[in-house]
Amino acid sequence: MTSLWKSLLRSDLPPDIFEDLHYAVFGLGDSSYEKFCWPAKKLSRRLDSLGATALCPRAEGDTQHMLGTDGAFEPWVSSVTQALLRLLPLPPGLLLSPDEGLTTPRVTTSPSTAEELQSGGDQLLEHDVYNLFELTKNERITADDWYQDVRQFEFLCEDDISYEPGDIAVIHPEANPSDVDAFLTMMRWAKIADDPIRIQHVFEDQSLPDHLPIVSTLRILFTRYLDFSAVPKRSFFSLLKYLTTDEREREKLEEFASPEGAEELYEYTTRAHRTIHEVLSEFRAVRVPRDHIFDLFPPLRAREFSIASAVRAHPRAVHLCVAIINYKTKLKARRRGVGTAYLAALPIGGTRLRIGLTKGLLALPPDTTTPVICIGPGTGVAPARAVLQARVHADAADNTLYFGHRASGKDAHYAHEWTALADAGKLTYRVAASRDGPEGTRRMYVQDLIRQDAKRVWDLIDAKGAWVYVSGSSNKMPAGVRAALVDIVREEGKLDEDEAREYVSRLEREERLFEECWS
């Protein structure tokens, strides 16, 4: 994709090179991010500038929509279909196939043998980005009586590894064995759960889970590759309605799958955090054919974590700072994150797993005398820790950290490290504890500290060319920090509002302002 985009950006391309090209673009994004669906917007604008013609208006799928990305996707598919029919009409007498029932599955399965199952091996070993690590630390770093369990994980690799601050650790979790047992029993698959089966991919334009072996078992598939703990999308119900033998269940499933049932579906699934497992336990007449499991169940996706260490400071090691997801839903059901629950349960000593290392979005100043400002509240301090460790290891001392948390002594991640670096003159450490003040007083956040330090921040950025790193939750924090930077530029730089915003945007274009945020 990168090479394609670079080719499209060539300045010598004629403005009419795509005059015979019709295109349609659907973006995927999260509207809590400032640059929502930005790649889709840039792509469609570039195609327009090169003479291409849009089949229909660009659509943008938003995970914040009550139907998720499906909320925009299905209307867009209808628009594309109608546009194609106008551009390329069907021959006389030929009509579009109506929705006539259960579609042909994307795979076929057949019995296999234990020998083939054993000889299959681990597909992750075939990929260069994955290395074998041993878990050396699994330690809670928040107070025992604090509501949130945040862990420090440390992994050690047998081989030399290379990564940079801001890079990502990719971990493929496994579902809890007792949860898998309960699910397989509920689905009436317990007796065949360990029978080896061969999986043949029939429709290769329809995806399968990454690193899927050719021979597996239902137990392995629902432990490592298919997710029965996800909140189902509307497409799930569109298929499920064909798999029940009960007419009342079918009517309800058809209602959930219809545009008119969107609000009720949202209340039933998204708002209540009802999982696929829970849905299937309520629709007891559903029978899922084995060949359709890849059509019905979403893949158990890999989890990505910002690395919280610098390899120069910790050779062959990867550190992670992870908040363990554990809460009660509106149904009063205990909900645990599949990925974080998997990590939290890993024992020290003998635990070995494969971790992928992929490139992130950050870069360090080539000159160690260039100041850096890291802004990382909560677990957003993970990439900041990697940046600061790399800087300190390179004897760069002009470092600033703005760290935000809730309560002193409860969730001040790595406070002892920051204090030690500050005492050694290698870090300016500024911390905002939002719940430390008396009840009723205004809460203090990282953006408030930045405003307090306006003159110093302006001097670092404008006079000394500082690089700024913002990392953490994508809720209100990134926008709040950016607004604080704009205020500082406007007031200290004596610019108007538009000029101040352009100044901050230029920092981003020059790769002196980085944001690594997640929802």
Coordinates of C-alpha atoms in Angstrom, one line a residue:
M1 CA 0.0 0.0 0.0
T2 CA 2.9 2.4 0.8
S3 CA 4.4 1.9 -2.7
L4 CA 1.0 2.5 -4.3
W5 CA 0.5 5.7 -2.4
K6 CA 4.0 7.0 -3.2
S7 CA 3.3 6.3 -6.9
L8 CA 0.0 8.2 -6.7
L9 CA 1.9 11.2 -5.2
R10 CA 4.4 11.5 -8.0
S11 CA 4.4 15.1 -9.2
D12 CA 5.0 14.1 -12.9
L13 CA 1.6 12.3 -13.2
P14 CA -0.7 14.0 -15.8
P15 CA -3.9 15.4 -14.3
D16 CA -6.0 13.3 -16.6
I17 CA -4.1 10.0 -16.1
F18 CA -7.2 8.3 -14.6
E19 CA -9.9 9.9 -16.8
D20 CA -11.3 6.5 -17.6
L21 CA -11.2 5.2 -14.0
H22 CA -14.3 5.0 -11.9
Y23 CA -13.7 4.4 -8.2
A24 CA -15.4 4.0 -4.8
V25 CA -13.8 4.6 -1.4
F26 CA -15.0 3.4 2.0
G27 CA -13.0 4.5 5.0
L28 CA -12.6 2.7 8.3
G29 CA -12.0 4.8 11.4
D30 CA -13.0 6.0 14.9
S31 CA -14.4 9.5 15.1
S32 CA -12.8 10.0 18.5
Y33 CA -9.6 10.5 16.6
E34 CA -8.9 14.0 15.2
K35 CA -8.0 12.6 11.7
F36 CA -11.0 10.4 11.4
C37 CA -10.8 8.3 8.2
W38 CA -7.9 10.5 7.0
P39 CA -6.4 8.0 4.6
A40 CA -9.7 7.5 2.8
K41 CA -10.2 11.3 2.4
K42 CA -6.7 11.8 1.1
L43 CA -7.0 8.9 -1.4
S44 CA -10.3 10.1 -2.8
R45 CA -9.0 13.6 -3.2
R46 CA -5.9 12.4 -4.9
L47 CA -7.9 10.2 -7.3
D48 CA -10.1 13.2 -8.1
S49 CA -7.1 15.4 -8.8
L50 CA -5.9 12.8 -11.3
G51 CA -9.1 12.8 -13.3
A52 CA -10.8 9.8 -11.8
T53 CA -14.6 9.7 -11.4
A54 CA -16.3 8.7 -8.1
L55 CA -19.0 6.1 -8.5
C56 CA -20.7 7.5 -5.4
P57 CA -19.9 9.7 -2.5
R58 CA -17.1 8.5 -0.2
A59 CA -18.4 6.8 2.9
E60 CA -16.8 6.6 6.4
G61 CA -17.3 3.7 8.7
D62 CA -17.2 4.8 12.3
T63 CA -16.6 2.3 15.2
Q64 CA -18.4 4.9 17.4
H65 CA -21.7 4.5 15.5
M66 CA -24.2 2.3 17.3
L67 CA -23.9 -0.3 14.5
G68 CA -20.2 0.1 14.2
T69 CA -18.8 0.3 10.7
D70 CA -21.8 -1.6 9.4
G71 CA -23.9 1.6 10.0
A72 CA -22.2 3.3 7.0
F73 CA -21.1 0.2 5.1
E74 CA -24.4 -1.3 4.1
P75 CA -25.8 2.0 2.6
W76 CA -22.5 2.4 0.8
V77 CA -22.7 -1.1 -0.7
S78 CA -26.2 -0.3 -2.0
S79 CA -25.0 3.0 -3.5
V80 CA -22.0 1.3 -5.2
T81 CA -24.3 -1.4 -6.6
Q82 CA -26.8 1.1 -8.0
A83 CA -24.0 3.1 -9.5
L84 CA -22.5 0.1 -11.2
L85 CA -25.9 -0.9 -12.6
R86 CA -26.2 2.6 -14.1
L87 CA -22.7 2.4 -15.5
L88 CA -22.9 -1.2 -16.7
P89 CA -26.5 -2.3 -17.0
L90 CA -27.4 -5.9 -16.8
P91 CA -28.4 -7.6 -20.1
P92 CA -32.1 -7.8 -20.7
G93 CA -33.9 -10.5 -18.7
L94 CA -31.1 -10.7 -16.1
L95 CA -31.8 -9.6 -12.6
L96 CA -29.7 -9.3 -9.4
S97 CA -30.0 -12.4 -7.2
P98 CA -32.2 -11.8 -4.2
D99 CA -31.3 -12.8 -0.7
E100 CA -32.5 -16.4 -0.9
G101 CA -31.0 -18.0 2.2
L102 CA -27.8 -19.5 3.5
T103 CA -24.8 -18.8 1.3
T104 CA -22.1 -21.3 0.4
P105 CA -19.5 -21.4 3.2
R106 CA -16.0 -20.0 2.5
V107 CA -14.4 -23.3 3.6
T108 CA -15.2 -27.0 3.6
T109 CA -14.0 -29.3 6.4
S110 CA -13.4 -33.0 6.4
P111 CA -12.0 -35.5 8.9
S112 CA -8.2 -35.7 9.3
T113 CA -5.8 -37.6 11.5
A114 CA -3.9 -37.1 14.7
E115 CA -0.7 -37.5 12.7
E116 CA -1.6 -34.7 10.4
L117 CA -2.6 -32.5 13.3
Q118 CA 0.8 -33.1 15.0
S119 CA 2.8 -32.5 11.9
G120 CA 1.2 -29.1 11.2
G121 CA 3.5 -27.1 13.4
D122 CA 3.1 -23.5 14.5
Q123 CA 2.3 -21.1 11.6
L124 CA 3.7 -18.1 13.5
L125 CA 7.2 -19.6 13.2
E126 CA 7.1 -19.0 9.4
H127 CA 6.9 -15.3 9.8
D128 CA 10.1 -13.2 10.3
V129 CA 8.4 -10.6 12.6
Y130 CA 7.7 -13.2 15.3
N131 CA 10.3 -14.3 17.9
L132 CA 10.2 -16.7 20.8
F133 CA 10.2 -15.0 24.2
E134 CA 10.2 -16.1 27.8
L135 CA 8.1 -14.3 30.3
T136 CA 10.3 -13.0 33.1
K137 CA 8.0 -10.6 35.0
N138 CA 4.2 -10.3 35.5
E139 CA 3.8 -7.7 38.2
R140 CA 1.0 -5.5 39.3
I141 CA 2.2 -1.9 39.4
T142 CA -1.0 -0.3 40.8
A143 CA -1.8 -0.5 44.5
D144 CA -3.6 -3.7 45.6
D145 CA -6.6 -1.7 46.8
W146 CA -6.8 0.3 43.5
Y147 CA -9.8 -0.4 41.2
Q148 CA -7.6 -0.9 38.1
D149 CA -5.0 -3.6 37.7
V150 CA -2.1 -2.4 35.6
R151 CA 0.7 -4.8 35.0
Q152 CA 4.3 -4.6 34.0
F153 CA 5.2 -7.5 31.7
E154 CA 8.8 -8.3 30.8
F155 CA 9.8 -10.8 28.1
L156 CA 13.3 -12.0 27.2
C157 CA 14.2 -13.3 23.8
E158 CA 16.9 -16.0 23.1
D159 CA 18.0 -14.1 20.0
D160 CA 19.2 -10.6 19.4
I161 CA 16.3 -8.4 18.5
S162 CA 15.9 -4.9 17.1
Y163 CA 13.1 -2.3 17.6
E164 CA 12.8 1.4 18.1
P165 CA 10.8 3.6 20.6
G166 CA 7.2 3.6 19.4
D167 CA 7.3 0.1 17.9
I168 CA 4.6 -2.4 18.6
A169 CA 4.5 -5.8 20.2
V170 CA 2.0 -8.1 18.6
I171 CA 0.6 -11.0 20.8
H172 CA -1.9 -13.6 19.7
P173 CA -4.0 -14.4 22.8
E174 CA -5.7 -17.6 23.7
A175 CA -9.2 -17.9 25.1
N176 CA -9.5 -19.2 28.7
P177 CA -9.8 -23.0 28.6
S178 CA -12.8 -23.2 30.9
D179 CA -14.6 -20.6 28.8
V180 CA -13.8 -22.7 25.7
D181 CA -15.1 -25.8 27.4
A182 CA -18.3 -24.1 28.4
F183 CA -18.8 -22.7 24.9
L184 CA -18.2 -26.0 23.1
T185 CA -20.6 -27.8 25.5
M186 CA -23.3 -25.1 24.9
M187 CA -22.9 -25.6 21.2
R188 CA -23.2 -29.4 21.5
W189 CA -19.7 -29.8 20.2
A190 CA -18.0 -31.3 23.3
K191 CA -17.9 -34.8 21.9
I192 CA -16.2 -33.8 18.7
A193 CA -14.2 -30.9 20.0
D194 CA -10.9 -32.7 19.7
D195 CA -11.5 -34.5 16.4
P196 CA -8.8 -33.4 13.8
I197 CA -10.4 -31.7 10.8
R198 CA -8.9 -30.5 7.5
I199 CA -9.8 -27.0 6.4
Q200 CA -10.0 -26.2 2.7
H201 CA -10.4 -22.6 1.7
V202 CA -13.0 -22.5 -1.1
F203 CA -13.6 -18.8 -1.7
E204 CA -10.2 -17.2 -1.4
D205 CA -11.6 -13.7 -1.8
Q206 CA -13.2 -14.2 1.7
S207 CA -10.6 -14.0 4.4
L208 CA -9.7 -16.5 7.1
P209 CA -8.0 -15.9 10.5
D210 CA -4.2 -15.2 10.2
H211 CA -1.8 -18.1 10.6
L212 CA -4.6 -20.6 10.4
P213 CA -3.3 -24.2 10.1
I214 CA -4.7 -26.6 7.4
V215 CA -5.5 -29.2 10.1
S216 CA -6.9 -28.3 13.4
T217 CA -9.7 -29.1 15.9
L218 CA -12.8 -27.2 17.1
R219 CA -11.1 -26.7 20.5
I220 CA -8.0 -25.3 18.9
L221 CA -10.0 -23.1 16.6
F222 CA -12.0 -21.5 19.4
T223 CA -9.0 -21.2 21.6
R224 CA -6.7 -19.4 19.2
Y225 CA -8.4 -18.4 16.0
L226 CA -12.2 -17.7 16.4
D227 CA -13.7 -15.2 18.9
F228 CA -16.9 -16.2 20.7
S229 CA -16.4 -13.4 23.3
A230 CA -16.9 -10.5 20.8
V231 CA -20.0 -8.4 20.7
P232 CA -21.7 -9.5 17.5
K233 CA -22.4 -7.2 14.5
R234 CA -25.5 -7.0 12.5
S235 CA -24.0 -9.3 9.8
F236 CA -23.8 -12.0 12.5
F237 CA -27.6 -11.9 12.9
S238 CA -28.1 -11.8 9.1
L239 CA -26.5 -15.2 8.9
L240 CA -27.8 -16.6 12.2
K241 CA -31.4 -16.2 11.1
Y242 CA -30.9 -19.1 8.7
L243 CA -29.5 -21.4 11.3
T244 CA -32.4 -21.6 13.7
T245 CA -35.2 -24.2 13.6
D246 CA -37.5 -22.1 15.7
E247 CA -39.9 -19.7 13.9
R248 CA -40.1 -17.2 16.8
E249 CA -36.3 -17.0 17.0
R250 CA -36.1 -16.5 13.2
E251 CA -38.5 -13.6 13.4
K252 CA -36.4 -12.0 16.2
L253 CA -33.2 -12.5 14.4
E254 CA -34.7 -11.0 11.2
E255 CA -35.7 -8.0 13.2
F256 CA -32.2 -7.5 14.6
A257 CA -30.8 -7.9 11.0
S258 CA -33.1 -5.2 9.6
P259 CA -32.4 -1.5 9.4
E260 CA -35.6 -0.9 11.4
G261 CA -34.2 -3.0 14.2
A262 CA -31.0 -1.0 14.5
E263 CA -31.8 0.7 17.8
E264 CA -33.1 -2.5 19.5
L265 CA -30.0 -4.4 18.2
Y266 CA -27.8 -1.6 19.7
E267 CA -29.5 -2.0 23.1
Y268 CA -29.3 -5.8 23.0
T269 CA -25.7 -6.1 22.0
T270 CA -23.4 -3.0 22.1
R271 CA -25.0 -1.2 25.0
A272 CA -25.2 -4.4 27.1
H273 CA -21.8 -5.7 25.9
R274 CA -23.6 -9.0 25.2
T275 CA -21.2 -11.5 23.6
I276 CA -21.7 -14.0 20.8
H277 CA -21.5 -16.8 23.5
E278 CA -24.4 -15.1 25.4
V279 CA -26.4 -14.5 22.3
L280 CA -26.2 -18.2 21.2
S281 CA -27.1 -19.3 24.7
E282 CA -30.4 -17.4 24.4
F283 CA -31.2 -18.6 20.9
R284 CA -31.2 -22.3 21.8
A285 CA -32.7 -23.6 18.5
V286 CA -29.7 -22.4 16.5
R287 CA -27.5 -25.2 15.0
V288 CA -24.3 -24.0 13.4
P289 CA -22.9 -26.3 10.6
R290 CA -19.2 -26.8 11.1
D291 CA -18.4 -25.5 7.6
H292 CA -20.0 -22.2 8.5
I293 CA -18.0 -21.3 11.6
F294 CA -15.6 -19.0 9.7
D295 CA -18.6 -17.2 8.2
L296 CA -20.3 -16.7 11.5
F297 CA -17.5 -16.1 14.1
P298 CA -15.1 -13.2 13.8
P299 CA -11.3 -14.0 14.0
L300 CA -9.7 -13.8 17.3
R301 CA -7.5 -10.9 16.4
A302 CA -3.9 -10.3 17.6
R303 CA -3.5 -7.6 20.3
E304 CA -1.0 -4.8 19.8
F305 CA 0.8 -3.1 22.6
S306 CA 3.1 -0.1 22.6
I307 CA 6.5 -1.3 23.8
A308 CA 7.5 0.3 27.1
S309 CA 11.2 -0.2 26.8
A310 CA 14.3 0.7 24.7
V311 CA 16.2 -2.3 23.4
R312 CA 19.5 -0.4 23.9
A313 CA 18.7 -0.1 27.6
H314 CA 17.3 -3.7 27.8
P315 CA 19.0 -5.9 25.2
R316 CA 16.8 -8.8 23.9
A317 CA 14.0 -7.7 26.2
V318 CA 10.5 -6.3 25.6
H319 CA 8.6 -4.5 28.4
L320 CA 4.8 -3.9 28.3
C321 CA 2.6 -1.7 30.5
V322 CA -0.9 -3.1 30.2
A323 CA -4.2 -2.3 31.9
I324 CA -6.1 -5.5 32.6
I325 CA -9.7 -5.3 31.3
N326 CA -12.1 -6.4 34.0
Y327 CA -15.6 -4.9 34.6
K328 CA -19.3 -5.6 35.0
T329 CA -21.7 -5.0 32.2
K330 CA -25.3 -3.6 32.5
L331 CA -26.3 -7.3 32.7
K332 CA -24.2 -7.5 35.9
A333 CA -22.0 -10.0 34.0
R334 CA -18.3 -10.1 34.7
R335 CA -16.4 -9.2 31.5
R336 CA -12.7 -9.7 31.0
G337 CA -10.6 -8.8 28.0
V338 CA -9.5 -11.9 26.1
G339 CA -6.0 -10.5 25.5
T340 CA -5.3 -8.9 28.8
A341 CA -6.8 -11.9 30.8
Y342 CA -4.5 -14.2 28.8
L343 CA -1.5 -12.1 29.7
A344 CA -2.5 -11.7 33.4
A345 CA -2.8 -15.5 33.8
L346 CA 0.6 -16.3 32.4
P347 CA 2.9 -17.7 35.1
I348 CA 6.6 -16.8 35.6
G349 CA 9.0 -19.6 34.7
G350 CA 8.6 -21.7 31.7
T351 CA 6.1 -19.5 29.9
R352 CA 7.2 -19.1 26.3
L353 CA 5.3 -17.3 23.6
R354 CA 5.8 -15.8 20.2
I355 CA 5.7 -12.0 19.9
G356 CA 5.8 -10.0 16.8
L357 CA 7.7 -6.8 16.6
T358 CA 6.3 -4.2 14.1
K359 CA 7.2 -0.7 13.2
G360 CA 5.4 2.1 15.0
L361 CA 4.9 5.8 14.2
L362 CA 7.5 7.5 16.3
A363 CA 11.0 8.6 15.6
L364 CA 13.8 10.2 17.7
P365 CA 15.6 13.4 17.0
P366 CA 18.9 12.6 15.2
D367 CA 20.7 15.2 17.4
T368 CA 20.7 14.2 21.1
T369 CA 20.9 17.9 22.1
T370 CA 17.4 18.4 20.7
P371 CA 14.9 18.5 23.6
V372 CA 11.9 16.1 23.8
I373 CA 8.6 16.6 25.5
C374 CA 6.6 13.4 26.3
I375 CA 3.0 13.6 27.3
G376 CA 1.7 10.3 28.4
P377 CA -1.1 9.9 31.0
G378 CA -2.0 6.4 32.3
T379 CA -0.7 3.5 30.3
G380 CA 0.1 6.1 27.6
V381 CA 3.4 6.4 29.5
A382 CA 4.5 3.1 27.8
P383 CA 5.9 4.7 24.5
A384 CA 7.1 7.7 26.5
R385 CA 9.2 5.3 28.7
A386 CA 10.7 3.8 25.6
V387 CA 11.6 7.2 24.2
L388 CA 13.1 8.4 27.5
Q389 CA 15.1 5.2 28.1
A390 CA 16.6 5.5 24.6
R391 CA 17.4 9.2 25.2
V392 CA 19.0 8.6 28.6
H393 CA 21.0 5.7 27.2
A394 CA 22.3 8.1 24.5
D395 CA 23.3 10.7 27.2
A396 CA 20.5 13.1 26.1
A397 CA 19.5 15.0 29.1
D398 CA 17.0 17.7 27.9
N399 CA 13.9 15.5 28.5
T400 CA 10.5 16.5 29.8
L401 CA 7.7 14.1 30.9
Y402 CA 4.1 15.2 31.6
F403 CA 2.4 12.2 33.3
G404 CA -1.2 12.1 34.3
H405 CA -2.9 9.7 36.7
R406 CA -5.7 9.7 39.3
A407 CA -4.3 9.3 42.8
S408 CA -0.8 9.5 44.3
G409 CA 0.4 6.2 45.7
K410 CA -2.2 4.3 43.7
D411 CA -1.5 4.5 39.9
A412 CA 1.6 6.5 39.4
H413 CA 3.2 4.2 36.9
Y414 CA 7.1 4.1 37.2
A415 CA 7.1 7.1 39.6
H416 CA 10.4 5.8 41.2
E417 CA 12.1 5.7 37.8
W418 CA 11.0 9.3 36.9
T419 CA 12.0 10.6 40.3
A420 CA 15.4 9.0 40.0
L421 CA 16.0 10.5 36.5
A422 CA 14.8 13.9 37.7
D423 CA 17.2 13.8 40.7
A424 CA 20.0 12.9 38.3
G425 CA 19.3 16.0 36.2
K426 CA 18.1 13.9 33.2
L427 CA 14.4 14.6 33.3
T428 CA 12.0 17.4 34.1
Y429 CA 9.1 15.4 35.6
R430 CA 5.7 17.1 35.8
V431 CA 2.8 15.0 37.2
A432 CA -1.0 15.7 37.4
A433 CA -3.0 13.6 39.9
S434 CA -6.6 14.4 38.9
R435 CA -8.2 13.0 42.1
D436 CA -5.7 14.2 44.7
G437 CA -7.4 17.5 45.4
P438 CA -10.3 18.1 47.9
E439 CA -13.8 17.1 46.7
G440 CA -15.3 19.8 44.6
T441 CA -12.0 21.4 43.5
R442 CA -11.1 21.6 39.8
R443 CA -9.3 18.5 38.6
M444 CA -5.8 18.8 37.2
Y445 CA -4.8 17.1 33.9
V446 CA -1.7 17.1 31.8
Q447 CA -3.0 19.8 29.5
D448 CA -3.4 22.1 32.6
L449 CA 0.3 21.5 33.5
I450 CA 1.4 22.3 30.0
R451 CA -0.5 25.6 30.1
Q452 CA 1.1 26.4 33.5
D453 CA 4.5 25.9 31.8
A454 CA 3.6 27.9 28.8
K455 CA 6.8 30.0 28.6
R456 CA 9.1 27.0 29.1
V457 CA 7.2 24.9 26.6
W458 CA 7.2 27.7 24.0
D459 CA 11.0 28.2 24.5
L460 CA 11.6 24.4 24.0
I461 CA 9.5 24.1 20.9
D462 CA 10.2 27.4 19.1
A463 CA 13.7 28.4 20.2
K464 CA 15.2 24.9 20.8
G465 CA 13.3 22.9 18.2
A466 CA 11.9 20.3 20.7
W467 CA 10.1 17.2 19.5
V468 CA 6.7 16.5 21.2
Y469 CA 5.2 13.0 21.8
V470 CA 1.6 12.5 22.8
S471 CA 0.5 9.0 23.8
G472 CA -2.5 7.4 25.5
S473 CA -6.2 7.1 25.3
S474 CA -7.9 8.7 22.3
N475 CA -10.8 10.2 24.3
K476 CA -10.5 13.9 25.3
M477 CA -6.8 13.9 26.1
P478 CA -5.2 14.3 22.6
A479 CA -7.6 17.1 21.7
G480 CA -7.0 18.8 25.1
V481 CA -3.2 18.7 24.7
R482 CA -3.4 20.0 21.1
A483 CA -5.6 22.8 22.3
A484 CA -3.1 23.7 25.0
L485 CA -0.3 23.8 22.5
V486 CA -2.3 26.1 20.2
D487 CA -3.0 28.4 23.2
I488 CA 0.7 28.5 24.1
V489 CA 1.7 29.2 20.5
R490 CA -0.9 32.0 20.2
E491 CA -0.1 33.7 23.5
E492 CA 3.6 33.3 23.7
G493 CA 4.2 33.6 19.9
K494 CA 1.9 36.5 19.5
L495 CA 0.0 34.9 16.7
D496 CA -3.7 34.8 15.9
E497 CA -5.8 31.7 16.3
D498 CA -5.4 30.5 12.6
E499 CA -1.7 31.1 12.6
A500 CA -1.3 29.2 15.9
R501 CA -3.2 26.2 14.6
E502 CA -1.1 26.3 11.4
Y503 CA 2.1 26.4 13.5
V504 CA 1.0 23.2 15.4
S505 CA 0.0 21.5 12.2
R506 CA 3.4 22.4 10.7
L507 CA 5.1 20.7 13.7
E508 CA 3.2 17.5 12.8
R509 CA 4.1 17.8 9.1
E510 CA 7.7 18.3 10.0
E511 CA 7.5 15.2 12.2
R512 CA 8.2 17.1 15.4
L513 CA 4.8 16.4 16.9
F514 CA 3.8 12.7 17.1
E515 CA 0.5 11.2 18.4
E516 CA 0.2 7.6 19.3
C517 CA -3.3 7.2 20.8
W518 CA -5.7 4.3 21.0
S519 CA -9.4 3.7 22.0

